[in-house]
């Protein structure tokens, strides 16, 4: 190491990369010692990873596009230490699909429990202040107070119960050996051409599975009024809304890293790690979502007065 230099060139980046993959401070110390024969203190590792906090703040405040045809809202649950106790916190993620069909994480917000319209009003107002003037479709998973908030900030936005979440929640009741068959039967519901066909598919599903899993058809019926707007859209927009890669791949990557942490010392520690994971995920978002050109043409027809003109 050259005289006067405190750390090896590129060491900070390697430590941050290891941290972003869920390694603990102890694991990072061991890895660096194995690779370079350098013994680092826990304080130094924490100091290096804390340097990301400025990037997190800039990312959370960066300007956004004027229009996102689709925005998904989802939650990841984490444990955070607070006043000597460990409490469950919900971290909400807004994932937008821009006019080029590329996915973009718009921001992260934390709340201690299921929040109401006041919380969502703050989130949506923040998005508007950062430049988002319009959203065509907001896909949500039954978030309390969200419809009222979006009506206040984006009154023209259509709210769609996220089919991905509904299928995922349904499969939580099914053992692994039958998940494939149940998922195939659910697919007949949301891939139906019309509401009437979807209702018949749901009846067939109930006849077949209610004896084993009565909760599933009851859950779909309970949310049916929020499901059926899905059938008003042409197939290309439906496929754009129901793209498991859009939200499920993000959740899988986040959970894979977050499960290595028992609990976090602070909300800032949560945002720091989730930001780094999202940055890694975003490197793979080089292509538009599948069939985006067809969806974009349908959006132009469906929302002609709001679609940007060339």
PDB file of C-alpha atoms in Angstrom:
ATOM      1  CA  UNK A   1       0.000   0.000   0.000  1.00  0.00           C
ATOM      2  CA  UNK A   2       1.516   3.380  -0.963  1.00  0.00           C
ATOM      3  CA  UNK A   3       2.743   5.651   1.824  1.00  0.00           C
ATOM      4  CA  UNK A   4       0.032   7.890   3.250  1.00  0.00           C
ATOM      5  CA  UNK A   5      -2.831   5.854   1.778  1.00  0.00           C
ATOM      6  CA  UNK A   6      -5.396   4.716   4.379  1.00  0.00           C
ATOM      7  CA  UNK A   7      -7.134   1.955   2.401  1.00  0.00           C
ATOM      8  CA  UNK A   8      -6.588  -0.212  -0.656  1.00  0.00           C
ATOM      9  CA  UNK A   9      -7.870   1.263  -3.917  1.00  0.00           C
ATOM     10  CA  UNK A  10     -11.407   0.073  -4.573  1.00  0.00           C
ATOM     11  CA  UNK A  11     -11.811  -1.368  -1.079  1.00  0.00           C
ATOM     12  CA  UNK A  12     -14.811   0.827  -0.228  1.00  0.00           C
ATOM     13  CA  UNK A  13     -16.645  -0.334  -3.349  1.00  0.00           C
ATOM     14  CA  UNK A  14     -15.966  -3.989  -2.542  1.00  0.00           C
ATOM     15  CA  UNK A  15     -17.205  -3.568   1.037  1.00  0.00           C
ATOM     16  CA  UNK A  16     -20.389  -1.844  -0.166  1.00  0.00           C
ATOM     17  CA  UNK A  17     -20.939  -4.591  -2.776  1.00  0.00           C
ATOM     18  CA  UNK A  18     -20.625  -7.279  -0.089  1.00  0.00           C
ATOM     19  CA  UNK A  19     -22.989  -5.360   2.188  1.00  0.00           C
ATOM     20  CA  UNK A  20     -25.537  -5.063  -0.632  1.00  0.00           C
ATOM     21  CA  UNK A  21     -25.597  -8.849  -0.865  1.00  0.00           C
ATOM     22  CA  UNK A  22     -26.651  -9.166   2.754  1.00  0.00           C
ATOM     23  CA  UNK A  23     -23.306  -9.932   4.409  1.00  0.00           C
ATOM     24  CA  UNK A  24     -22.977  -8.868   8.024  1.00  0.00           C
ATOM     25  CA  UNK A  25     -20.142  -6.693   9.311  1.00  0.00           C
ATOM     26  CA  UNK A  26     -18.462  -9.810  10.706  1.00  0.00           C
ATOM     27  CA  UNK A  27     -18.799 -11.640   7.372  1.00  0.00           C
ATOM     28  CA  UNK A  28     -17.361  -8.663   5.493  1.00  0.00           C
ATOM     29  CA  UNK A  29     -14.395  -8.508   7.873  1.00  0.00           C
ATOM     30  CA  UNK A  30     -13.712 -12.208   7.251  1.00  0.00           C
ATOM     31  CA  UNK A  31     -14.052 -11.881   3.464  1.00  0.00           C
ATOM     32  CA  UNK A  32     -11.687  -8.915   3.239  1.00  0.00           C
ATOM     33  CA  UNK A  33      -9.140 -10.666   5.449  1.00  0.00           C
ATOM     34  CA  UNK A  34      -9.319 -13.805   3.272  1.00  0.00           C
ATOM     35  CA  UNK A  35      -8.989 -11.830   0.033  1.00  0.00           C
ATOM     36  CA  UNK A  36      -6.385  -9.219   0.997  1.00  0.00           C
ATOM     37  CA  UNK A  37      -4.934 -10.293   4.320  1.00  0.00           C
ATOM     38  CA  UNK A  38      -6.207  -7.008   5.782  1.00  0.00           C
ATOM     39  CA  UNK A  39      -7.957  -6.935   9.131  1.00  0.00           C
ATOM     40  CA  UNK A  40     -10.614  -4.219   9.323  1.00  0.00           C
ATOM     41  CA  UNK A  41     -12.448  -3.000  12.391  1.00  0.00           C
ATOM     42  CA  UNK A  42     -16.247  -3.214  12.596  1.00  0.00           C
ATOM     43  CA  UNK A  43     -16.345   0.560  13.009  1.00  0.00           C
ATOM     44  CA  UNK A  44     -14.495   1.077   9.717  1.00  0.00           C
ATOM     45  CA  UNK A  45     -16.868  -1.256   7.850  1.00  0.00           C
ATOM     46  CA  UNK A  46     -19.864   0.625   9.294  1.00  0.00           C
ATOM     47  CA  UNK A  47     -18.269   3.974   8.419  1.00  0.00           C
ATOM     48  CA  UNK A  48     -17.792   2.905   4.805  1.00  0.00           C
ATOM     49  CA  UNK A  49     -21.349   1.587   4.383  1.00  0.00           C
ATOM     50  CA  UNK A  50     -22.796   4.662   6.150  1.00  0.00           C
ATOM     51  CA  UNK A  51     -21.232   6.757   3.411  1.00  0.00           C
ATOM     52  CA  UNK A  52     -24.081   5.570   1.194  1.00  0.00           C
ATOM     53  CA  UNK A  53     -26.629   7.592   3.216  1.00  0.00           C
ATOM     54  CA  UNK A  54     -25.985  10.738   1.144  1.00  0.00           C
ATOM     55  CA  UNK A  55     -26.702   8.762  -2.039  1.00  0.00           C
ATOM     56  CA  UNK A  56     -29.925   7.417  -0.497  1.00  0.00           C
ATOM     57  CA  UNK A  57     -31.166  10.951   0.284  1.00  0.00           C
ATOM     58  CA  UNK A  58     -30.329  12.164  -3.212  1.00  0.00           C
ATOM     59  CA  UNK A  59     -32.063   9.144  -4.739  1.00  0.00           C
ATOM     60  CA  UNK A  60     -35.190   9.695  -2.625  1.00  0.00           C
ATOM     61  CA  UNK A  61     -35.352  13.347  -3.713  1.00  0.00           C
ATOM     62  CA  UNK A  62     -34.392  13.015  -7.395  1.00  0.00           C
ATOM     63  CA  UNK A  63     -36.734  14.390 -10.094  1.00  0.00           C
ATOM     64  CA  UNK A  64     -39.059  11.860 -11.727  1.00  0.00           C
ATOM     65  CA  UNK A  65     -40.771  11.619 -15.116  1.00  0.00           C
ATOM     66  CA  UNK A  66     -43.986  13.543 -15.756  1.00  0.00           C
ATOM     67  CA  UNK A  67     -45.927  10.395 -16.676  1.00  0.00           C
ATOM     68  CA  UNK A  68     -45.806   6.753 -15.597  1.00  0.00           C
ATOM     69  CA  UNK A  69     -48.409   4.609 -17.387  1.00  0.00           C
ATOM     70  CA  UNK A  70     -48.286   2.014 -14.599  1.00  0.00           C
ATOM     71  CA  UNK A  71     -47.223   2.296 -10.957  1.00  0.00           C
ATOM     72  CA  UNK A  72     -47.143  -0.671  -8.576  1.00  0.00           C
ATOM     73  CA  UNK A  73     -47.215  -0.217  -4.806  1.00  0.00           C
ATOM     74  CA  UNK A  74     -46.047  -3.040  -2.594  1.00  0.00           C
ATOM     75  CA  UNK A  75     -44.751  -3.603   0.928  1.00  0.00           C
ATOM     76  CA  UNK A  76     -41.860  -5.514   2.484  1.00  0.00           C
ATOM     77  CA  UNK A  77     -41.941  -6.128   6.237  1.00  0.00           C
ATOM     78  CA  UNK A  78     -38.804  -5.762   8.364  1.00  0.00           C
ATOM     79  CA  UNK A  79     -37.903  -5.737  12.047  1.00  0.00           C
ATOM     80  CA  UNK A  80     -36.416  -2.511  13.413  1.00  0.00           C
ATOM     81  CA  UNK A  81     -35.073  -1.818  16.909  1.00  0.00           C
ATOM     82  CA  UNK A  82     -36.849   1.129  18.530  1.00  0.00           C
ATOM     83  CA  UNK A  83     -36.507   2.315  22.142  1.00  0.00           C
ATOM     84  CA  UNK A  84     -35.192  -1.038  23.312  1.00  0.00           C
ATOM     85  CA  UNK A  85     -37.836  -3.064  21.466  1.00  0.00           C
ATOM     86  CA  UNK A  86     -37.936  -4.785  18.092  1.00  0.00           C
ATOM     87  CA  UNK A  87     -41.028  -3.761  16.117  1.00  0.00           C
ATOM     88  CA  UNK A  88     -42.405  -4.741  12.720  1.00  0.00           C
ATOM     89  CA  UNK A  89     -42.263  -2.007  10.113  1.00  0.00           C
ATOM     90  CA  UNK A  90     -43.709  -1.911   6.609  1.00  0.00           C
ATOM     91  CA  UNK A  91     -41.444  -0.514   3.905  1.00  0.00           C
ATOM     92  CA  UNK A  92     -43.508   0.530   0.886  1.00  0.00           C
ATOM     93  CA  UNK A  93     -41.963   0.454  -2.576  1.00  0.00           C
ATOM     94  CA  UNK A  94     -43.302   2.396  -5.565  1.00  0.00           C
ATOM     95  CA  UNK A  95     -42.290   0.771  -8.837  1.00  0.00           C
ATOM     96  CA  UNK A  96     -43.083   2.695 -12.004  1.00  0.00           C
ATOM     97  CA  UNK A  97     -43.110   1.653 -15.654  1.00  0.00           C
ATOM     98  CA  UNK A  98     -42.112   4.647 -17.788  1.00  0.00           C
ATOM     99  CA  UNK A  99     -43.112   5.478 -21.363  1.00  0.00           C
ATOM    100  CA  UNK A 100     -40.177   3.453 -22.698  1.00  0.00           C
ATOM    101  CA  UNK A 101     -41.452   0.393 -20.811  1.00  0.00           C
ATOM    102  CA  UNK A 102     -38.538   0.346 -18.389  1.00  0.00           C
ATOM    103  CA  UNK A 103     -39.064  -0.369 -14.705  1.00  0.00           C
ATOM    104  CA  UNK A 104     -37.941   2.233 -12.195  1.00  0.00           C
ATOM    105  CA  UNK A 105     -38.021   2.211  -8.391  1.00  0.00           C
ATOM    106  CA  UNK A 106     -39.508   5.596  -7.511  1.00  0.00           C
ATOM    107  CA  UNK A 107     -38.979   5.606  -3.754  1.00  0.00           C
ATOM    108  CA  UNK A 108     -39.185   3.933  -0.352  1.00  0.00           C
ATOM    109  CA  UNK A 109     -41.389   4.873   2.604  1.00  0.00           C
ATOM    110  CA  UNK A 110     -41.692   3.321   6.061  1.00  0.00           C
ATOM    111  CA  UNK A 111     -44.632   3.080   8.442  1.00  0.00           C
ATOM    112  CA  UNK A 112     -45.193   1.092  11.664  1.00  0.00           C
ATOM    113  CA  UNK A 113     -48.484  -0.473  10.542  1.00  0.00           C
ATOM    114  CA  UNK A 114     -51.178  -0.429   7.895  1.00  0.00           C
ATOM    115  CA  UNK A 115     -51.559   3.267   7.286  1.00  0.00           C
ATOM    116  CA  UNK A 116     -54.568   5.235   6.096  1.00  0.00           C
ATOM    117  CA  UNK A 117     -55.249   7.988   3.617  1.00  0.00           C
ATOM    118  CA  UNK A 118     -53.136  10.586   5.472  1.00  0.00           C
ATOM    119  CA  UNK A 119     -49.981   8.502   5.017  1.00  0.00           C
ATOM    120  CA  UNK A 120     -50.715   7.822   1.345  1.00  0.00           C
ATOM    121  CA  UNK A 121     -51.524  11.464   0.754  1.00  0.00           C
ATOM    122  CA  UNK A 122     -47.994  12.318   1.928  1.00  0.00           C
ATOM    123  CA  UNK A 123     -46.457   9.670  -0.353  1.00  0.00           C
ATOM    124  CA  UNK A 124     -48.416  10.741  -3.432  1.00  0.00           C
ATOM    125  CA  UNK A 125     -47.830  14.440  -2.752  1.00  0.00           C
ATOM    126  CA  UNK A 126     -44.102  13.706  -2.582  1.00  0.00           C
ATOM    127  CA  UNK A 127     -44.248  11.958  -5.970  1.00  0.00           C
ATOM    128  CA  UNK A 128     -46.122  14.928  -7.430  1.00  0.00           C
ATOM    129  CA  UNK A 129     -43.608  17.393  -5.981  1.00  0.00           C
ATOM    130  CA  UNK A 130     -40.830  15.369  -7.614  1.00  0.00           C
ATOM    131  CA  UNK A 131     -42.435  15.837 -11.021  1.00  0.00           C
ATOM    132  CA  UNK A 132     -44.978  13.019 -11.504  1.00  0.00           C
ATOM    133  CA  UNK A 133     -47.956  14.787 -13.095  1.00  0.00           C
ATOM    134  CA  UNK A 134     -49.974  11.744 -14.164  1.00  0.00           C
ATOM    135  CA  UNK A 135     -50.362   7.991 -13.622  1.00  0.00           C
ATOM    136  CA  UNK A 136     -52.684   5.974 -15.851  1.00  0.00           C
ATOM    137  CA  UNK A 137     -53.088   2.856 -13.693  1.00  0.00           C
ATOM    138  CA  UNK A 138     -52.063   2.280 -10.051  1.00  0.00           C
ATOM    139  CA  UNK A 139     -51.810  -1.399  -9.087  1.00  0.00           C
ATOM    140  CA  UNK A 140     -52.199  -1.921  -5.341  1.00  0.00           C
ATOM    141  CA  UNK A 141     -52.791  -4.754  -2.905  1.00  0.00           C
ATOM    142  CA  UNK A 142     -55.770  -3.495  -0.905  1.00  0.00           C
ATOM    143  CA  UNK A 143     -53.840  -0.705   0.820  1.00  0.00           C
ATOM    144  CA  UNK A 144     -56.067   1.048   3.354  1.00  0.00           C
ATOM    145  CA  UNK A 145     -56.805   4.648   2.422  1.00  0.00           C
ATOM    146  CA  UNK A 146     -54.999   4.532  -0.915  1.00  0.00           C
ATOM    147  CA  UNK A 147     -58.054   5.063  -3.185  1.00  0.00           C
ATOM    148  CA  UNK A 148     -59.058   8.210  -1.258  1.00  0.00           C
ATOM    149  CA  UNK A 149     -55.518   9.587  -1.397  1.00  0.00           C
ATOM    150  CA  UNK A 150     -55.001   8.953  -5.094  1.00  0.00           C
ATOM    151  CA  UNK A 151     -58.382  10.508  -5.875  1.00  0.00           C
ATOM    152  CA  UNK A 152     -57.152  13.653  -4.113  1.00  0.00           C
ATOM    153  CA  UNK A 153     -53.746  13.874  -5.831  1.00  0.00           C
ATOM    154  CA  UNK A 154     -54.327  12.030  -9.130  1.00  0.00           C
ATOM    155  CA  UNK A 155     -58.104  12.087  -9.664  1.00  0.00           C
ATOM    156  CA  UNK A 156     -57.885  10.626 -13.207  1.00  0.00           C
ATOM    157  CA  UNK A 157     -55.811   7.601 -12.190  1.00  0.00           C
ATOM    158  CA  UNK A 158     -57.531   4.215 -12.359  1.00  0.00           C
ATOM    159  CA  UNK A 159     -56.981   1.949  -9.370  1.00  0.00           C
ATOM    160  CA  UNK A 160     -56.548  -1.745 -10.091  1.00  0.00           C
ATOM    161  CA  UNK A 161     -56.239  -4.489  -7.504  1.00  0.00           C
ATOM    162  CA  UNK A 162     -52.943  -6.132  -8.372  1.00  0.00           C
ATOM    163  CA  UNK A 163     -53.660  -9.555  -9.894  1.00  0.00           C
ATOM    164  CA  UNK A 164     -50.106 -10.663  -9.084  1.00  0.00           C
ATOM    165  CA  UNK A 165     -50.712 -10.062  -5.385  1.00  0.00           C
ATOM    166  CA  UNK A 166     -54.115 -11.747  -5.461  1.00  0.00           C
ATOM    167  CA  UNK A 167     -52.658 -14.897  -7.020  1.00  0.00           C
ATOM    168  CA  UNK A 168     -49.720 -14.855  -4.603  1.00  0.00           C
ATOM    169  CA  UNK A 169     -52.028 -14.483  -1.597  1.00  0.00           C
ATOM    170  CA  UNK A 170     -54.244 -17.314  -2.861  1.00  0.00           C
ATOM    171  CA  UNK A 171     -51.312 -19.687  -3.296  1.00  0.00           C
ATOM    172  CA  UNK A 172     -50.259 -19.085   0.304  1.00  0.00           C
ATOM    173  CA  UNK A 173     -53.096 -21.435   1.294  1.00  0.00           C
ATOM    174  CA  UNK A 174     -51.963 -24.251  -1.001  1.00  0.00           C
ATOM    175  CA  UNK A 175     -49.293 -26.901  -0.285  1.00  0.00           C
ATOM    176  CA  UNK A 176     -46.394 -27.058  -2.703  1.00  0.00           C
ATOM    177  CA  UNK A 177     -47.519 -30.254  -4.469  1.00  0.00           C
ATOM    178  CA  UNK A 178     -50.793 -28.651  -5.651  1.00  0.00           C
ATOM    179  CA  UNK A 179     -49.643 -25.077  -6.297  1.00  0.00           C
ATOM    180  CA  UNK A 180     -49.035 -25.633 -10.001  1.00  0.00           C
ATOM    181  CA  UNK A 181     -52.553 -27.003 -10.587  1.00  0.00           C
ATOM    182  CA  UNK A 182     -54.256 -24.296  -8.501  1.00  0.00           C
ATOM    183  CA  UNK A 183     -52.230 -21.573 -10.250  1.00  0.00           C
ATOM    184  CA  UNK A 184     -53.304 -22.953 -13.653  1.00  0.00           C
ATOM    185  CA  UNK A 185     -56.982 -22.835 -12.616  1.00  0.00           C
ATOM    186  CA  UNK A 186     -56.602 -19.267 -11.305  1.00  0.00           C
ATOM    187  CA  UNK A 187     -55.050 -18.331 -14.641  1.00  0.00           C
ATOM    188  CA  UNK A 188     -58.342 -19.249 -16.350  1.00  0.00           C
ATOM    189  CA  UNK A 189     -60.032 -16.547 -14.253  1.00  0.00           C
ATOM    190  CA  UNK A 190     -57.749 -13.592 -14.960  1.00  0.00           C
ATOM    191  CA  UNK A 191     -57.089 -14.586 -18.578  1.00  0.00           C
ATOM    192  CA  UNK A 192     -60.791 -14.722 -19.404  1.00  0.00           C
ATOM    193  CA  UNK A 193     -61.923 -12.472 -22.257  1.00  0.00           C
ATOM    194  CA  UNK A 194     -64.857 -10.903 -20.421  1.00  0.00           C
ATOM    195  CA  UNK A 195     -66.206 -10.424 -16.912  1.00  0.00           C
ATOM    196  CA  UNK A 196     -68.895 -13.046 -17.581  1.00  0.00           C
ATOM    197  CA  UNK A 197     -66.286 -15.623 -18.633  1.00  0.00           C
ATOM    198  CA  UNK A 198     -64.177 -14.751 -15.569  1.00  0.00           C
ATOM    199  CA  UNK A 199     -67.186 -15.276 -13.288  1.00  0.00           C
ATOM    200  CA  UNK A 200     -67.830 -18.709 -14.817  1.00  0.00           C
ATOM    201  CA  UNK A 201     -64.142 -19.602 -14.383  1.00  0.00           C
ATOM    202  CA  UNK A 202     -64.347 -18.542 -10.736  1.00  0.00           C
ATOM    203  CA  UNK A 203     -67.435 -20.728 -10.260  1.00  0.00           C
ATOM    204  CA  UNK A 204     -65.589 -23.703 -11.770  1.00  0.00           C
ATOM    205  CA  UNK A 205     -62.645 -22.995  -9.495  1.00  0.00           C
ATOM    206  CA  UNK A 206     -64.928 -22.921  -6.440  1.00  0.00           C
ATOM    207  CA  UNK A 207     -66.641 -26.185  -7.438  1.00  0.00           C
ATOM    208  CA  UNK A 208     -63.272 -27.896  -7.781  1.00  0.00           C
ATOM    209  CA  UNK A 209     -61.322 -26.477  -4.831  1.00  0.00           C
ATOM    210  CA  UNK A 210     -63.725 -25.150  -2.177  1.00  0.00           C
ATOM    211  CA  UNK A 211     -63.777 -28.411  -0.243  1.00  0.00           C
ATOM    212  CA  UNK A 212     -60.006 -28.136   0.252  1.00  0.00           C
ATOM    213  CA  UNK A 213     -59.319 -24.404   0.095  1.00  0.00           C
ATOM    214  CA  UNK A 214     -62.569 -22.431   0.617  1.00  0.00           C
ATOM    215  CA  UNK A 215     -60.620 -19.295   1.547  1.00  0.00           C
ATOM    216  CA  UNK A 216     -59.366 -18.747  -2.009  1.00  0.00           C
ATOM    217  CA  UNK A 217     -62.661 -18.310  -3.879  1.00  0.00           C
ATOM    218  CA  UNK A 218     -64.042 -16.313  -0.930  1.00  0.00           C
ATOM    219  CA  UNK A 219     -61.064 -13.955  -1.162  1.00  0.00           C
ATOM    220  CA  UNK A 220     -61.536 -13.431  -4.915  1.00  0.00           C
ATOM    221  CA  UNK A 221     -65.268 -12.798  -4.425  1.00  0.00           C
ATOM    222  CA  UNK A 222     -64.559 -10.311  -1.630  1.00  0.00           C
ATOM    223  CA  UNK A 223     -62.288  -8.296  -3.919  1.00  0.00           C
ATOM    224  CA  UNK A 224     -64.234  -8.931  -7.145  1.00  0.00           C
ATOM    225  CA  UNK A 225     -65.351  -5.319  -7.664  1.00  0.00           C
ATOM    226  CA  UNK A 226     -61.698  -4.257  -7.566  1.00  0.00           C
ATOM    227  CA  UNK A 227     -60.678  -7.113  -9.909  1.00  0.00           C
ATOM    228  CA  UNK A 228     -63.155  -6.654 -12.759  1.00  0.00           C
ATOM    229  CA  UNK A 229     -61.797  -3.310 -14.109  1.00  0.00           C
ATOM    230  CA  UNK A 230     -58.935  -5.498 -15.371  1.00  0.00           C
ATOM    231  CA  UNK A 231     -61.283  -6.966 -18.019  1.00  0.00           C
ATOM    232  CA  UNK A 232     -62.042  -3.517 -19.465  1.00  0.00           C
ATOM    233  CA  UNK A 233     -58.513  -3.297 -20.875  1.00  0.00           C
ATOM    234  CA  UNK A 234     -57.293  -4.794 -24.167  1.00  0.00           C
ATOM    235  CA  UNK A 235     -54.957  -7.826 -23.908  1.00  0.00           C
ATOM    236  CA  UNK A 236     -51.738  -5.820 -24.348  1.00  0.00           C
ATOM    237  CA  UNK A 237     -52.500  -3.571 -21.363  1.00  0.00           C
ATOM    238  CA  UNK A 238     -53.585  -6.598 -19.322  1.00  0.00           C
ATOM    239  CA  UNK A 239     -50.266  -8.300 -20.024  1.00  0.00           C
ATOM    240  CA  UNK A 240     -48.426  -5.114 -19.045  1.00  0.00           C
ATOM    241  CA  UNK A 241     -50.332  -4.936 -15.751  1.00  0.00           C
ATOM    242  CA  UNK A 242     -49.949  -8.615 -15.052  1.00  0.00           C
ATOM    243  CA  UNK A 243     -46.226  -9.037 -15.467  1.00  0.00           C
ATOM    244  CA  UNK A 244     -44.778 -11.106 -12.656  1.00  0.00           C
ATOM    245  CA  UNK A 245     -41.307  -9.810 -13.493  1.00  0.00           C
ATOM    246  CA  UNK A 246     -42.326  -6.256 -12.605  1.00  0.00           C
ATOM    247  CA  UNK A 247     -42.910  -6.643  -8.893  1.00  0.00           C
ATOM    248  CA  UNK A 248     -42.237 -10.272  -7.989  1.00  0.00           C
ATOM    249  CA  UNK A 249     -38.593 -10.279  -9.086  1.00  0.00           C
ATOM    250  CA  UNK A 250     -37.996  -7.148  -6.988  1.00  0.00           C
ATOM    251  CA  UNK A 251     -39.610  -8.775  -3.955  1.00  0.00           C
ATOM    252  CA  UNK A 252     -37.607 -11.973  -4.354  1.00  0.00           C
ATOM    253  CA  UNK A 253     -34.304 -10.118  -4.586  1.00  0.00           C
ATOM    254  CA  UNK A 254     -35.118  -7.915  -1.586  1.00  0.00           C
ATOM    255  CA  UNK A 255     -36.304 -10.800   0.588  1.00  0.00           C
ATOM    256  CA  UNK A 256     -33.239 -12.851  -0.286  1.00  0.00           C
ATOM    257  CA  UNK A 257     -31.029 -10.153   1.234  1.00  0.00           C
ATOM    258  CA  UNK A 258     -33.326  -8.951   4.034  1.00  0.00           C
ATOM    259  CA  UNK A 259     -33.796 -12.452   5.460  1.00  0.00           C
ATOM    260  CA  UNK A 260     -30.080 -12.491   6.361  1.00  0.00           C
ATOM    261  CA  UNK A 261     -30.750  -9.669   8.841  1.00  0.00           C
ATOM    262  CA  UNK A 262     -32.450 -10.459  12.146  1.00  0.00           C
ATOM    263  CA  UNK A 263     -33.339  -6.830  12.789  1.00  0.00           C
ATOM    264  CA  UNK A 264     -32.119  -3.369  11.821  1.00  0.00           C
ATOM    265  CA  UNK A 265     -30.727  -0.731  14.148  1.00  0.00           C
ATOM    266  CA  UNK A 266     -32.715   2.117  12.565  1.00  0.00           C
ATOM    267  CA  UNK A 267     -34.923   3.064   9.604  1.00  0.00           C
ATOM    268  CA  UNK A 268     -31.827   4.588   7.973  1.00  0.00           C
ATOM    269  CA  UNK A 269     -30.127   1.165   8.071  1.00  0.00           C
ATOM    270  CA  UNK A 270     -33.154  -0.356   6.308  1.00  0.00           C
ATOM    271  CA  UNK A 271     -33.189   2.283   3.574  1.00  0.00           C
ATOM    272  CA  UNK A 272     -29.428   2.006   3.106  1.00  0.00           C
ATOM    273  CA  UNK A 273     -29.561  -1.743   2.428  1.00  0.00           C
ATOM    274  CA  UNK A 274     -32.745  -1.669   0.347  1.00  0.00           C
ATOM    275  CA  UNK A 275     -31.363   1.169  -1.787  1.00  0.00           C
ATOM    276  CA  UNK A 276     -28.203  -0.820  -2.516  1.00  0.00           C
ATOM    277  CA  UNK A 277     -30.216  -3.934  -3.397  1.00  0.00           C
ATOM    278  CA  UNK A 278     -32.490  -1.905  -5.695  1.00  0.00           C
ATOM    279  CA  UNK A 279     -29.436  -0.401  -7.378  1.00  0.00           C
ATOM    280  CA  UNK A 280     -28.187  -3.930  -8.115  1.00  0.00           C
ATOM    281  CA  UNK A 281     -31.607  -4.987  -9.414  1.00  0.00           C
ATOM    282  CA  UNK A 282     -31.876  -1.902 -11.648  1.00  0.00           C
ATOM    283  CA  UNK A 283     -28.679  -2.894 -13.486  1.00  0.00           C
ATOM    284  CA  UNK A 284     -30.679  -5.748 -15.061  1.00  0.00           C
ATOM    285  CA  UNK A 285     -33.523  -3.468 -16.222  1.00  0.00           C
ATOM    286  CA  UNK A 286     -32.006  -2.817 -19.628  1.00  0.00           C
ATOM    287  CA  UNK A 287     -34.991  -3.904 -21.734  1.00  0.00           C
ATOM    288  CA  UNK A 288     -38.649  -2.813 -21.799  1.00  0.00           C
ATOM    289  CA  UNK A 289     -41.203  -5.167 -20.271  1.00  0.00           C
ATOM    290  CA  UNK A 290     -42.540  -7.765 -22.691  1.00  0.00           C
ATOM    291  CA  UNK A 291     -44.989  -6.635 -25.407  1.00  0.00           C
ATOM    292  CA  UNK A 292     -44.581  -2.997 -24.359  1.00  0.00           C
ATOM    293  CA  UNK A 293     -45.045  -1.519 -27.846  1.00  0.00           C
ATOM    294  CA  UNK A 294     -48.486  -3.065 -28.105  1.00  0.00           C
ATOM    295  CA  UNK A 295     -49.385  -1.851 -24.621  1.00  0.00           C
ATOM    296  CA  UNK A 296     -48.169   1.663 -25.428  1.00  0.00           C
ATOM    297  CA  UNK A 297     -50.379   1.829 -28.525  1.00  0.00           C
ATOM    298  CA  UNK A 298     -53.336   0.715 -26.405  1.00  0.00           C
ATOM    299  CA  UNK A 299     -52.551   3.362 -23.776  1.00  0.00           C
ATOM    300  CA  UNK A 300     -52.543   6.013 -26.523  1.00  0.00           C
ATOM    301  CA  UNK A 301     -56.042   4.903 -27.575  1.00  0.00           C
ATOM    302  CA  UNK A 302     -57.349   4.427 -24.019  1.00  0.00           C
ATOM    303  CA  UNK A 303     -56.055   7.790 -22.704  1.00  0.00           C
ATOM    304  CA  UNK A 304     -55.839  10.008 -25.837  1.00  0.00           C
ATOM    305  CA  UNK A 305     -56.173  13.385 -24.102  1.00  0.00           C
ATOM    306  CA  UNK A 306     -53.475  12.522 -21.534  1.00  0.00           C
ATOM    307  CA  UNK A 307     -51.031  10.677 -23.773  1.00  0.00           C
ATOM    308  CA  UNK A 308     -48.019  12.834 -24.763  1.00  0.00           C
ATOM    309  CA  UNK A 309     -48.114  13.923 -28.379  1.00  0.00           C
ATOM    310  CA  UNK A 310     -44.968  13.694 -30.550  1.00  0.00           C
TER     311      UNK A 310
END
